[in-house]
Amino acid sequence: MFSGLEEAVYRNINACKQFAQSVRSAYGPNGMNKMIINHIDKQFVTSDAGTIIRELDVEHPAAKLMVLASQMQDAEVGDGTNFVIVLSGALLEAAEELLRLGVTTSEIADGYERALDKCLEILPSLICNEIKDTKNIKEVTKGIVAAIMSKQYGHEQFISELVTKACVAILPEKTTFNVDNVRVCKILGAGLLQSEVLSGMVFRREVEGDVSSAKNAKIAVYSCPIDIIQTETKGTVLIKSADELLNFSKGEESLLEKQIKDISDSGVKVIVAGAKFGDMALHFLNKYNIMAVRLNSKFDIRRLAKTVNATVLPRLTTPTTQELGYCDAVHVDEVGDTRVVVFKMESSESRISTIVIRGSTDNYMDDIERAIDDGVNTFKGIARDGRFVPGAGATEIELAQQLLEFADTLPGLEQYAVRKFAVALESIPRALADNSGANATEVVNKIYKAHKEGQKNAGFDIDSENNGVCDAKEKGIIDSYLLKFWGIKYAVGAATTILKVDQIIMAKRAGGPKPRAPAGSDDES
């Protein structure tokens, strides 16, 4: 059991500071990559905080609260996980200084909450761009570039265009946009610039039979093996002569042939199954010119059924017209030296689009996939709320400046906490500057100076040689309003929760005998 300031609160703050420090250096376009080897010895090389946090086994209970806050951000917005951790780490660091000066934790927490309310009040006035038409590819690409730039600096324009094409192609008229409908297929070889978007689905598989393409195909989807059906119970067949043996196997064959002929007669050109195709069944499928595709993943089968609008059938029966799916073209293609099966939908209302990523190593393609994932989530955010605030640390400094003015109007001890909140907000442009090798203090001072002169969108220019400042809006560095809104909210939530903990009581692991309390002492917990 740990209790009081020295033991519980400072310990928690230290653990969180170290944790925030470890992901802080991965923030921004020039953020360093981390190499993580997880519990099953799988290796990741990435600067995506969401992945880093997911693969780390965080033991410390206070640091876990920060992880939970950033996971909530991931679920809500899909990006900005690092922002939450860097900010909550900075808030706790600032709180530590106040605690040493004698301010109580509850006063700090109250001050932080006052500052949060003020921030959320100021944020709407900082909006610098709004995307109203989510089908306008040029506009949407501008909104996605910044999210991808922080992961793949240098290729952001190309990847953003891929993501925008994939998302706009499947944007539904009435319902909300589903992130799961943009699939990624990674194929080793060539370079990133050979990546492309296909409407429909791509699977890294071979077809089972001889037929390798079908146009305007009706599709039957089964979750069972395509083979001679095994009976439920075991039976013994007594065969007395060779003729009986021939007739017996012929009966089985003709039954299977009849089933496949019936399926063929209903117009099916492609059969997709989630289990194996028997040799006999393949023989008949080739005879009736039906293409056979096997998918091992039940999730892939579900997605495909949704794409082609088919019903997954649990046993080998002839599908009705309602159960059949339809696809404009199914064919085997060769990308690099990898054979793939492509289900291509020509119609504008295709339900799913696939981004085919090319790259030289698996690790590199995984990182591109993570960047694409952030881009797709940003598009989802645009579909919900198309407002943007300036990036590059401009929003944080403007908030900090207005908070400092707000602190002067507060009478109580809360004003110290509000001032420290403003200092904590500076940690975002500081992290950007540190990771770019610039002098963070000079950068922050220059941005403050520009904001004092009324340049609301002034942020850190990572391309400049002399710690320069740029107009974030003109440079196209814009962050989603939702990302900042939820990010600040979750960061403050995590920080205040950690500050309000003054006792950690660890229950002993089950199994061992509990230590006896010394005689005469009464346990105060």
XYZ file of C-alpha atoms in Angstrom, residues 190-521:
332
model
C 7.962 -2.602 -56.545
C 7.723 0.721 -54.690
C 5.099 2.709 -52.847
C 4.291 4.772 -55.949
C 3.005 1.634 -57.699
C 0.172 1.365 -55.144
C -3.362 1.737 -56.501
C -7.033 1.753 -55.535
C -9.476 -0.888 -56.787
C -13.228 -0.870 -56.278
C -14.164 -4.219 -54.818
C -11.975 -6.698 -52.962
C -8.538 -8.205 -53.510
C -7.370 -11.476 -51.919
C -3.856 -12.868 -51.973
C -4.881 -16.328 -53.114
C -4.975 -18.648 -56.079
C -8.203 -20.053 -57.474
C -8.825 -23.729 -56.774
C -9.972 -24.985 -60.189
C -9.026 -24.274 -63.806
C -11.422 -21.379 -64.433
C -9.636 -18.103 -63.702
C -12.055 -15.370 -64.727
C -15.757 -14.635 -64.918
C -17.651 -11.584 -66.166
C -21.056 -10.413 -64.869
C -20.907 -13.295 -62.463
C -23.538 -14.566 -60.085
C -21.803 -15.703 -56.906
C -22.735 -18.371 -54.366
C -21.019 -18.132 -50.959
C -20.731 -21.183 -48.675
C -19.199 -21.546 -45.232
C -18.942 -25.367 -45.578
C -16.569 -27.590 -47.599
C -17.521 -28.205 -51.243
C -17.198 -31.973 -51.207
C -19.142 -35.214 -50.917
C -21.301 -34.708 -47.824
C -20.288 -36.898 -44.915
C -23.206 -38.559 -43.159
C -23.933 -37.720 -39.522
C -23.809 -41.345 -38.326
C -21.427 -44.125 -39.188
C -22.856 -46.957 -41.244
C -21.569 -50.249 -42.609
C -22.131 -51.134 -46.246
C -21.813 -54.795 -47.247
C -20.673 -55.144 -50.844
C -20.680 -58.611 -52.374
C -19.485 -58.022 -55.943
C -17.413 -55.649 -58.064
C -20.544 -54.344 -59.809
C -22.049 -53.294 -56.497
C -18.832 -51.427 -55.627
C -18.887 -49.589 -58.953
C -22.555 -48.686 -58.583
C -22.014 -47.514 -55.003
C -19.250 -45.020 -55.882
C -21.150 -44.015 -59.025
C -24.166 -43.106 -56.846
C -22.019 -40.799 -54.720
C -20.551 -39.177 -57.821
C -23.869 -38.647 -59.536
C -25.326 -37.099 -56.371
C -22.452 -34.578 -56.176
C -22.671 -33.918 -59.905
C -26.405 -33.273 -59.617
C -25.823 -30.760 -56.808
C -23.185 -28.886 -58.809
C -25.267 -29.046 -62.013
C -28.230 -27.530 -60.132
C -25.990 -24.732 -58.826
C -24.708 -24.161 -62.368
C -28.241 -24.122 -63.772
C -29.208 -21.350 -61.379
C -26.674 -19.159 -63.225
C -23.778 -19.307 -60.735
C -20.369 -18.637 -62.290
C -18.312 -18.324 -59.092
C -18.419 -20.381 -55.882
C -16.673 -18.985 -52.794
C -16.191 -21.335 -49.845
C -14.702 -21.051 -46.374
C -13.396 -24.620 -46.355
C -11.736 -27.067 -48.714
C -12.834 -28.074 -52.190
C -12.741 -31.870 -52.714
C -11.023 -33.300 -55.814
C -14.253 -34.788 -57.085
C -16.118 -31.495 -56.615
C -13.349 -29.591 -58.429
C -13.623 -32.013 -61.357
C -17.338 -31.212 -61.723
C -16.812 -27.479 -61.178
C -14.319 -27.452 -64.047
C -16.760 -29.486 -66.149
C -19.528 -26.904 -65.642
C -17.090 -23.988 -66.006
C -17.532 -22.610 -62.502
C -14.752 -20.629 -60.826
C -13.811 -21.844 -57.323
C -12.321 -19.484 -54.713
C -11.406 -20.542 -51.189
C -11.111 -17.956 -48.382
C -9.685 -19.071 -45.050
C -10.897 -16.153 -42.962
C -14.524 -16.077 -41.896
C -14.282 -12.265 -41.676
C -13.235 -12.129 -45.334
C -16.206 -14.308 -46.243
C -18.570 -11.973 -44.399
C -17.084 -8.881 -46.028
C -17.203 -10.446 -49.471
C -20.835 -11.504 -48.971
C -21.611 -7.906 -47.994
C -19.745 -6.555 -51.034
C -21.439 -8.788 -53.602
C -24.731 -8.776 -51.693
C -24.915 -12.533 -51.155
C -26.079 -14.708 -48.272
C -23.560 -17.119 -46.729
C -25.035 -20.623 -46.941
C -24.113 -23.190 -44.255
C -24.511 -26.286 -46.468
C -24.160 -27.257 -50.087
C -27.595 -26.426 -51.476
C -28.784 -24.654 -54.593
C -29.035 -20.921 -53.754
C -32.248 -19.022 -54.404
C -32.146 -15.784 -56.403
C -32.224 -13.753 -53.156
C -29.198 -15.628 -51.787
C -27.058 -15.095 -54.877
C -24.519 -12.288 -55.051
C -23.418 -10.384 -58.137
C -20.061 -9.032 -59.229
C -19.100 -7.320 -62.496
C -15.801 -9.148 -62.877
C -13.890 -11.781 -60.943
C -10.430 -12.597 -62.225
C -6.985 -13.782 -61.238
C -4.313 -11.133 -61.569
C -0.599 -11.113 -61.004
C 0.792 -8.202 -59.011
C 4.578 -8.460 -58.933
C 5.087 -12.189 -58.485
C 2.015 -12.592 -56.261
C -1.189 -14.100 -57.600
C -4.342 -12.372 -56.416
C -8.056 -12.864 -56.954
C -9.868 -9.589 -57.662
C -13.604 -9.095 -57.172
C -14.186 -5.900 -59.136
C -17.317 -3.769 -58.947
C -17.765 -1.281 -61.772
C -20.894 0.344 -60.362
C -20.605 3.659 -58.513
C -22.277 2.272 -55.402
C -19.591 -0.318 -54.762
C -19.694 -1.167 -51.045
C -15.970 -1.764 -50.528
C -12.753 -0.446 -52.044
C -9.277 -1.884 -51.621
C -5.967 -0.045 -51.535
C -3.221 -2.289 -52.903
C 0.039 -1.276 -51.194
C 3.359 -2.092 -52.806
C 6.613 -1.856 -50.872
C 10.052 -3.365 -50.463
C 9.675 -4.794 -46.930
C 6.832 -6.027 -44.749
C 7.672 -3.566 -41.970
C 7.524 -0.651 -44.384
C 4.144 -1.746 -45.767
C 2.778 -2.182 -42.226
C 3.738 1.410 -41.509
C 2.066 2.637 -44.708
C -1.038 0.689 -43.682
C -1.072 2.490 -40.319
C -0.805 5.850 -42.090
C -3.687 4.871 -44.399
C -5.716 3.832 -41.370
C -5.243 7.304 -39.843
C -6.204 8.895 -43.163
C -9.399 6.829 -43.438
C -10.338 7.723 -39.858
C -9.738 11.401 -40.619
C -12.110 11.057 -43.584
C -14.703 9.576 -41.254
C -14.215 12.622 -39.031
C -14.685 14.930 -42.040
C -17.921 13.122 -42.924
C -19.144 13.823 -39.365
C -17.733 17.305 -38.890
C -15.732 19.026 -41.620
C -14.224 21.773 -39.441
C -10.452 22.203 -39.108
C -8.136 24.197 -36.846
C -4.539 25.161 -37.729
C -1.876 22.549 -36.925
C 1.897 22.897 -36.392
C 1.359 23.967 -32.768
C -0.648 27.090 -33.745
C -3.858 26.033 -31.983
C -2.028 25.116 -28.764
C -0.146 28.414 -28.526
C -3.296 30.458 -29.247
C -5.130 28.526 -26.515
C -2.181 28.982 -24.127
C -2.068 32.723 -24.789
C -5.789 33.161 -24.156
C -5.592 30.953 -21.038
C -2.835 33.137 -19.570
C -5.108 36.161 -20.008
C -7.993 34.185 -18.480
C -5.838 33.213 -15.454
C -5.373 36.896 -14.569
C -9.117 37.202 -14.009
C -9.309 34.322 -11.509
C -9.066 35.219 -7.805
C -8.264 31.868 -6.132
C -5.397 29.386 -6.259
C -6.933 27.914 -9.436
C -5.179 30.607 -11.450
C -1.823 28.852 -10.854
C -3.224 25.635 -12.260
C -4.662 27.490 -15.285
C -1.239 29.073 -15.925
C 0.444 25.671 -15.720
C -2.195 24.312 -18.138
C -1.089 26.966 -20.635
C 2.552 25.921 -20.136
C 1.565 22.268 -20.662
C -0.064 23.171 -23.998
C 3.340 24.482 -25.135
C 4.641 20.902 -24.926
C 3.056 20.130 -28.327
C 5.022 22.708 -30.414
C 8.031 21.970 -28.175
C 7.855 18.267 -29.099
C 7.583 19.193 -32.798
C 10.621 21.477 -32.506
C 12.719 19.020 -30.460
C 12.052 16.184 -32.905
C 13.014 18.416 -35.824
C 16.277 19.390 -34.130
C 15.263 23.021 -33.559
C 15.615 25.102 -30.404
C 12.238 24.556 -28.710
C 12.326 27.658 -26.467
C 13.159 29.946 -29.383
C 10.421 28.341 -31.528
C 7.755 28.773 -28.826
C 8.794 32.411 -28.262
C 8.592 33.150 -31.988
C 5.126 31.585 -32.275
C 3.940 33.573 -29.232
C 5.295 36.756 -30.827
C 3.425 36.051 -34.089
C 0.203 35.350 -32.165
C 0.583 38.574 -30.183
C 0.715 40.362 -33.555
C -2.630 38.798 -34.450
C -1.438 35.894 -36.647
C -3.792 33.254 -35.250
C -2.587 30.542 -37.639
C 1.147 30.920 -37.006
C 2.842 27.619 -36.207
C 6.278 25.984 -36.342
C 7.766 25.556 -39.813
C 9.583 22.202 -39.773
C 11.274 22.962 -43.107
C 12.981 26.164 -41.975
C 16.668 26.289 -41.097
C 16.396 29.033 -38.461
C 13.566 27.941 -36.124
C 11.069 29.751 -38.380
C 7.346 30.299 -38.152
C 4.829 29.700 -40.952
C 1.137 30.214 -41.587
C -0.234 26.715 -40.916
C -3.401 27.303 -42.960
C -1.501 28.487 -46.061
C 0.908 25.555 -45.797
C -2.024 23.143 -45.551
C -1.159 21.919 -42.053
C -4.609 21.593 -40.542
C -5.894 19.324 -37.776
C -9.428 18.051 -37.426
C -11.489 20.050 -34.927
C -12.811 16.796 -33.437
C -9.248 15.539 -32.890
C -8.320 18.586 -30.788
C -11.687 18.690 -29.015
C -11.598 15.070 -27.818
C -7.795 14.999 -27.427
C -7.746 17.866 -24.903
C -10.789 16.436 -23.137
C -9.297 12.946 -22.703
C -5.840 14.274 -21.752
C -7.304 16.438 -18.976
C -9.582 13.593 -17.866
C -6.603 11.245 -17.490
C -4.419 13.850 -15.742
C -7.065 14.886 -13.188
C -7.970 11.262 -12.459
C -4.312 10.429 -11.753
C -3.935 13.537 -9.546
C -6.961 12.627 -7.455
C -5.461 9.265 -6.479
C -3.795 9.486 -3.071
C -3.721 5.814 -2.115
C -2.668 2.740 -4.022
C -3.672 -0.459 -2.309
C -2.198 -3.518 -3.995
C -3.952 -6.769 -3.246
C -1.500 -9.662 -2.981
C -1.574 -12.131 -5.832
C -3.739 -15.136 -4.998
C -1.877 -18.256 -3.995
C 0.708 -17.041 -1.483
C 0.112 -16.606 2.252
C -0.637 -13.021 3.272
C 1.940 -11.383 5.555
C 0.734 -11.015 9.131
C 0.417 -7.530 10.507
C 2.743 -6.868 13.466
C 0.958 -7.133 16.816
C -0.470 -3.957 18.233
C -0.612 -2.034 14.944
